[in-house]
Coordinates of C-alpha atoms in Angstrom, one line a residue:
M1 CA -0.1 0.1 0.0
E2 CA 1.1 3.4 -0.8
S3 CA -0.3 6.9 0.4
S4 CA -0.6 9.9 -1.6
I5 CA 2.6 11.5 -2.6
S6 CA 3.9 15.1 -1.8
R7 CA 7.0 17.1 -2.4
T8 CA 9.7 17.1 0.3
E9 CA 11.8 19.9 1.7
L10 CA 15.6 19.2 1.6
N11 CA 18.4 21.1 3.4
C12 CA 20.5 23.0 1.0
I13 CA 24.3 23.3 1.7
S14 CA 26.6 25.8 -0.1
L15 CA 30.1 24.5 -0.4
A16 CA 31.1 28.4 -0.7
D17 CA 29.9 29.2 2.7
P18 CA 32.7 30.0 5.1
G19 CA 30.7 29.0 8.1
I20 CA 31.7 25.3 8.2
Q21 CA 29.8 24.6 11.4
K22 CA 26.4 25.8 9.7
S23 CA 27.3 23.3 6.9
V24 CA 28.0 20.4 9.3
A25 CA 24.7 21.2 11.3
L26 CA 22.5 21.4 8.2
L27 CA 24.2 18.0 6.8
K28 CA 23.8 16.3 10.1
Q29 CA 20.3 17.0 10.3
A30 CA 19.6 15.8 6.7
C31 CA 21.6 12.7 7.3
L32 CA 19.5 11.8 10.5
D33 CA 16.4 12.8 8.8
S34 CA 16.3 11.5 5.2
G35 CA 19.8 10.9 4.1
F36 CA 19.1 13.4 1.2
F37 CA 20.4 17.1 0.7
Y38 CA 21.2 19.5 -1.9
V39 CA 24.7 20.8 -2.5
V40 CA 25.1 24.1 -4.4
D41 CA 28.0 26.5 -5.2
H42 CA 30.2 23.5 -6.1
G43 CA 32.5 25.2 -8.5
I44 CA 31.2 23.4 -11.7
S45 CA 30.0 26.0 -14.2
Q46 CA 26.5 25.8 -15.4
E47 CA 27.9 26.1 -19.0
F48 CA 30.0 22.9 -18.4
M49 CA 27.0 21.1 -16.9
D50 CA 24.9 21.9 -20.0
E51 CA 27.7 20.4 -22.1
V52 CA 27.8 17.2 -20.2
F53 CA 24.1 16.7 -20.5
A54 CA 24.2 17.6 -24.2
Q55 CA 26.9 14.9 -24.7
S56 CA 25.0 12.5 -22.8
K57 CA 21.9 13.2 -25.2
N58 CA 24.1 12.8 -28.2
F59 CA 25.1 9.3 -27.0
F60 CA 21.5 8.0 -26.2
D61 CA 20.3 9.6 -29.6
L62 CA 22.5 6.9 -31.4
P63 CA 20.9 4.1 -33.1
H64 CA 20.4 1.0 -30.7
S65 CA 22.9 -1.2 -32.8
E66 CA 25.6 1.6 -32.3
K67 CA 24.9 1.8 -28.6
M68 CA 25.1 -2.1 -28.3
K69 CA 28.6 -2.1 -29.6
L70 CA 29.5 -0.6 -26.3
L71 CA 27.5 -3.1 -24.1
R72 CA 28.8 -3.0 -20.6
D73 CA 31.5 -5.4 -20.0
E74 CA 32.4 -7.6 -16.9
K75 CA 33.9 -4.6 -15.2
N76 CA 30.5 -2.7 -15.5
R77 CA 31.8 -0.2 -18.1
G78 CA 29.6 0.8 -21.0
Y79 CA 26.1 0.7 -22.1
T80 CA 23.1 -0.7 -20.2
P81 CA 20.1 -1.2 -22.2
M82 CA 16.4 -0.6 -21.1
L83 CA 15.3 -3.3 -18.5
D84 CA 18.9 -4.4 -18.0
E85 CA 18.6 -3.5 -14.3
I86 CA 16.0 -4.7 -11.8
L87 CA 16.3 -2.8 -8.6
D88 CA 13.4 -4.0 -6.7
P89 CA 12.5 -7.4 -8.0
E90 CA 9.8 -8.1 -5.4
N91 CA 7.7 -5.3 -6.7
Q92 CA 8.8 -4.8 -10.4
V93 CA 7.3 -6.7 -13.3
N94 CA 10.1 -5.9 -15.5
G95 CA 13.4 -4.1 -15.2
D96 CA 13.9 -0.4 -15.0
Y97 CA 12.6 1.6 -17.9
K98 CA 15.9 3.5 -18.3
E99 CA 19.2 3.2 -20.4
G100 CA 22.4 4.1 -19.0
Y101 CA 26.2 4.3 -19.5
Y102 CA 28.8 3.5 -16.8
I103 CA 32.2 5.4 -16.9
G104 CA 34.6 4.4 -14.0
V105 CA 38.2 5.3 -13.0
E106 CA 40.3 4.9 -16.1
V107 CA 43.1 2.2 -15.5
P108 CA 45.1 0.8 -18.6
A109 CA 44.6 -2.8 -19.3
D110 CA 48.4 -3.5 -18.7
N111 CA 48.2 -2.1 -15.2
P112 CA 48.1 -4.6 -12.4
E113 CA 45.4 -2.6 -10.8
A114 CA 43.1 -3.4 -13.7
N115 CA 42.6 -7.0 -12.3
K116 CA 40.6 -5.6 -9.6
P117 CA 36.8 -5.5 -9.9
F118 CA 35.5 -1.9 -11.1
Y119 CA 38.9 -1.0 -12.2
G120 CA 40.1 -1.2 -15.9
P121 CA 39.8 0.6 -19.1
N122 CA 36.5 2.4 -19.9
Q123 CA 34.7 1.8 -23.1
W124 CA 34.6 4.9 -25.4
P125 CA 32.6 6.0 -28.4
T126 CA 34.9 6.7 -31.3
E127 CA 35.9 10.2 -32.2
E128 CA 34.3 9.7 -35.3
V129 CA 30.9 8.8 -33.8
L130 CA 31.0 11.3 -30.9
P131 CA 33.8 13.9 -31.0
K132 CA 34.8 15.3 -27.7
W133 CA 32.6 13.0 -25.8
R134 CA 35.4 11.2 -23.9
E135 CA 37.1 14.5 -23.1
V136 CA 33.9 15.9 -21.6
M137 CA 33.2 12.9 -19.5
E138 CA 36.7 12.5 -18.2
Q139 CA 36.6 16.1 -17.0
Y140 CA 33.3 15.6 -15.4
H141 CA 34.5 12.6 -13.6
R142 CA 37.3 14.7 -12.2
E143 CA 35.3 17.8 -11.3
A144 CA 32.4 15.5 -9.5
L145 CA 35.3 13.7 -7.5
R146 CA 36.6 16.9 -6.2
V147 CA 32.9 18.0 -5.2
A148 CA 32.5 14.6 -3.5
K149 CA 35.7 14.9 -1.4
S150 CA 34.4 18.4 -0.2
V151 CA 31.0 16.7 0.9
A152 CA 33.0 14.0 2.6
R153 CA 34.9 16.3 4.7
I154 CA 31.7 18.0 6.0
I155 CA 30.3 14.3 6.7
A156 CA 33.5 13.4 8.7
L157 CA 33.0 16.4 10.8
A158 CA 29.4 15.6 11.3
L159 CA 30.4 12.2 12.6
D160 CA 32.9 13.8 14.9
L161 CA 35.8 12.4 13.0
D162 CA 38.9 14.3 11.8
V163 CA 38.0 16.5 8.7
D164 CA 40.5 14.6 6.5
F165 CA 39.1 10.9 7.7
F166 CA 37.8 10.1 4.1
D167 CA 40.9 11.6 2.5
R168 CA 43.1 8.8 3.5
P169 CA 44.7 6.5 0.8
E170 CA 42.3 3.5 1.6
M171 CA 39.3 5.7 1.4
L172 CA 38.9 8.4 -1.4
A173 CA 42.5 8.9 -2.4
K174 CA 42.1 5.8 -4.6
P175 CA 38.3 5.5 -4.9
I176 CA 35.9 3.4 -6.9
A177 CA 34.1 6.4 -8.4
T178 CA 31.7 5.7 -11.2
L179 CA 29.8 8.1 -13.3
R180 CA 26.5 7.1 -14.7
L181 CA 24.7 8.6 -17.5
L182 CA 21.0 7.9 -17.4
H183 CA 18.1 8.3 -19.9
Y184 CA 14.5 7.8 -19.3
E185 CA 12.6 7.4 -22.5
G186 CA 9.6 9.9 -23.1
G187 CA 7.0 9.9 -25.8
Q188 CA 3.3 10.8 -26.5
N189 CA 0.7 9.4 -24.5
T190 CA -1.5 7.1 -26.7
G191 CA -3.6 5.4 -24.1
H192 CA -3.2 1.7 -22.9
A193 CA -0.4 0.8 -25.2
F194 CA 1.7 3.7 -24.0
M195 CA 1.0 2.8 -20.4
S196 CA 2.3 -0.8 -21.0
N197 CA 5.6 0.3 -22.5
G198 CA 7.0 1.7 -19.4
R199 CA 7.1 5.2 -20.5
V200 CA 4.5 6.1 -17.8
S201 CA 5.2 4.5 -14.5
N202 CA 2.5 2.7 -12.6
P203 CA 3.6 1.6 -9.1
A204 CA 0.4 -0.4 -8.5
K205 CA 1.3 -2.5 -11.4
G206 CA 5.0 -2.7 -10.7
V207 CA 6.1 -0.5 -13.5
Y208 CA 8.9 2.0 -12.7
G209 CA 11.6 4.4 -14.3
A210 CA 13.8 3.0 -11.6
G211 CA 12.7 0.5 -8.8
A212 CA 13.0 1.3 -5.1
H213 CA 16.5 1.0 -3.9
S214 CA 19.1 2.4 -1.7
D215 CA 22.6 3.2 -3.2
Y216 CA 25.6 0.9 -2.3
G217 CA 28.4 3.1 -1.7
L218 CA 29.4 6.2 0.4
I219 CA 27.6 9.1 -1.4
T220 CA 25.9 9.7 -4.7
L221 CA 25.9 13.1 -6.4
L222 CA 22.9 13.5 -8.8
A223 CA 22.5 16.1 -11.4
T224 CA 19.0 16.0 -13.2
D225 CA 17.3 18.1 -15.9
D226 CA 14.1 19.9 -14.9
V227 CA 11.7 17.0 -15.1
V228 CA 10.4 15.7 -11.9
G229 CA 10.8 11.9 -11.3
L230 CA 12.8 11.1 -8.1
Q231 CA 11.0 10.2 -5.1
I232 CA 12.2 9.1 -1.6
C233 CA 10.8 7.1 1.2
K234 CA 12.0 8.2 4.5
D235 CA 10.8 5.4 6.6
R236 CA 10.9 2.0 4.6
N237 CA 9.2 0.1 7.2
A238 CA 6.0 2.4 7.3
Q239 CA 2.8 0.8 6.2
P240 CA 1.7 2.3 4.0
Q241 CA 5.0 3.7 2.7
V242 CA 5.1 7.5 2.1
W243 CA 6.6 8.6 -1.0
E244 CA 7.8 12.3 -1.6
Y245 CA 9.1 14.0 -4.8
V246 CA 12.4 15.6 -4.6
A247 CA 12.4 18.7 -6.9
P248 CA 15.4 19.2 -9.2
V249 CA 17.7 22.0 -8.3
K250 CA 19.2 24.0 -11.2
G251 CA 23.0 24.0 -11.2
G252 CA 23.2 22.0 -8.0
F253 CA 23.3 18.4 -6.9
I254 CA 20.9 16.1 -5.1
V255 CA 23.2 14.2 -2.8
N256 CA 22.2 11.0 -0.9
L257 CA 24.0 8.6 1.4
G258 CA 24.7 5.1 0.5
D259 CA 24.4 1.9 2.4
M260 CA 28.2 1.6 3.2
L261 CA 28.0 5.0 5.1
E262 CA 25.0 3.6 6.9
R263 CA 27.1 0.6 7.9
W264 CA 30.0 2.8 8.8
S265 CA 27.7 5.0 11.0
N266 CA 26.1 2.1 12.7
S267 CA 22.7 3.2 11.2
I268 CA 22.9 6.6 12.8
F269 CA 23.0 8.1 9.2
R270 CA 20.3 7.1 6.9
S271 CA 20.7 5.5 3.4
T272 CA 17.2 6.0 2.2
L273 CA 14.9 4.1 -0.3
H274 CA 14.2 6.0 -3.6
R275 CA 12.9 5.4 -7.1
V276 CA 12.1 7.1 -10.2
V277 CA 8.4 7.5 -11.5
L278 CA 7.8 8.6 -14.9
D279 CA 4.9 10.8 -16.2
G280 CA 5.6 10.2 -19.9
R281 CA 8.2 13.0 -20.3
E282 CA 11.7 12.2 -21.4
R283 CA 14.3 12.6 -18.5
Y284 CA 18.0 12.9 -18.2
S285 CA 20.1 12.5 -15.1
I286 CA 23.8 12.0 -14.3
A287 CA 24.7 10.0 -11.2
Y288 CA 28.2 9.9 -9.7
F289 CA 28.7 7.1 -7.3
V290 CA 31.5 7.5 -4.9
E291 CA 33.0 4.4 -2.9
P292 CA 36.3 4.0 -0.9
S293 CA 39.3 1.9 -2.4
H294 CA 38.8 -1.8 -3.0
D295 CA 40.6 -3.0 0.2
C296 CA 38.9 -0.6 2.5
V297 CA 37.2 -2.5 5.4
V298 CA 33.9 -0.8 6.1
E299 CA 33.3 -1.4 9.8
C300 CA 31.6 0.5 12.7
L301 CA 33.2 3.9 13.3
P302 CA 34.7 4.6 16.8
T303 CA 32.4 7.5 17.2
C304 CA 29.3 5.5 16.4
K305 CA 29.4 2.7 18.7
S306 CA 29.1 2.2 22.7
E307 CA 28.3 -0.3 25.3
T308 CA 24.6 0.5 24.7
N309 CA 25.0 0.7 20.8
P310 CA 27.2 -2.1 19.7
P311 CA 28.1 -2.5 16.0
K312 CA 25.1 -3.7 14.1
F313 CA 27.0 -5.0 10.8
P314 CA 30.1 -7.3 10.6
P315 CA 33.1 -5.7 8.8
I316 CA 33.3 -6.2 5.0
T317 CA 35.7 -4.9 2.3
C318 CA 34.4 -2.4 -0.2
S319 CA 35.2 -4.5 -3.2
A320 CA 33.3 -7.7 -1.8
Y321 CA 30.2 -5.6 -0.9
L322 CA 29.9 -3.8 -4.2
S323 CA 30.5 -7.0 -6.2
Q324 CA 27.6 -8.8 -4.7
R325 CA 25.3 -5.6 -4.8
Y326 CA 26.0 -5.3 -8.7
K327 CA 25.5 -9.0 -9.3
D328 CA 22.2 -8.9 -7.5
T329 CA 20.6 -6.2 -9.6
H330 CA 22.0 -6.5 -13.2
A331 CA 21.1 -9.0 -15.9
D332 CA 23.6 -11.9 -16.8
L333 CA 25.8 -10.6 -19.6
S334 CA 25.3 -13.8 -21.3
S335 CA 21.6 -13.0 -22.0
Y336 CA 23.1 -10.4 -24.5
S337 CA 25.3 -12.9 -26.4
D338 CA 23.5 -12.5 -29.6
G339 CA 23.0 -8.8 -29.5
K340 CA 26.5 -7.2 -29.2
A341 CA 28.0 -6.5 -32.6

């Protein structure tokens, strides 16, 4: 059961605000309440953000056969077709009605580090097909990581840790950071046929742009166009669940905490259920998922446990945790064996 859906208010944190304690207080309240907040004044120009969205659209406008040449590989790099991902298998009748493109940390194939999961060379469209595309995406990857590190410093202070806690080598100095371009297909409403093809979400019938889920890692930076679609559920155990829309923020990021940070904080900070519900309009978004290094052990922080509040989760390495979560939510690559050119 679900109740009626309203729009939520989120705290807004300016990275240009010299009053760091104000930012820490706003972030801490957001992390205790919903695990979602806005970040503005992050130093990435609107002009460049517009260019990244334009280049994303250029890719998704390519013929399906051209996109399938870049089908995601075993390192989760490249194109993910419509319905490839199923984030909420208990409630979805099909996969997510979205297509995407994964771009990770670029590691040459002959580098020993490339043997690790989530590391390796990216797949790139050729310059002939999409000039400047790689250049723009690599620049955005660098810029988004800089913003994520700034946010992580405020999170560290909010958890009563040293400000540079997440800057350490095993944390974000060598992160598993993944950029994901996302496209939700739009179209004209033509009645029942339109409803059945997924372009209009229908939660009552298990049809979603993206099924309900929480993110896997540390934090996610989400940039969106101006089409509303993201919803959050602050209390996943409530009956009925209450879903609230999150308004897009021009030039800013919607930031949310991932499950790894919930584990680290012993469930003090929230990794919140969210989903995408489509109204038939085309929608583009760009997610940037930030996780620590492969070998980082995620275990309860010293500031988040006590005799009366012992650790709730066993220690686990970042690599092992992420590998299982991706395996659980993506289609087996062998199902595409006939479709990749």
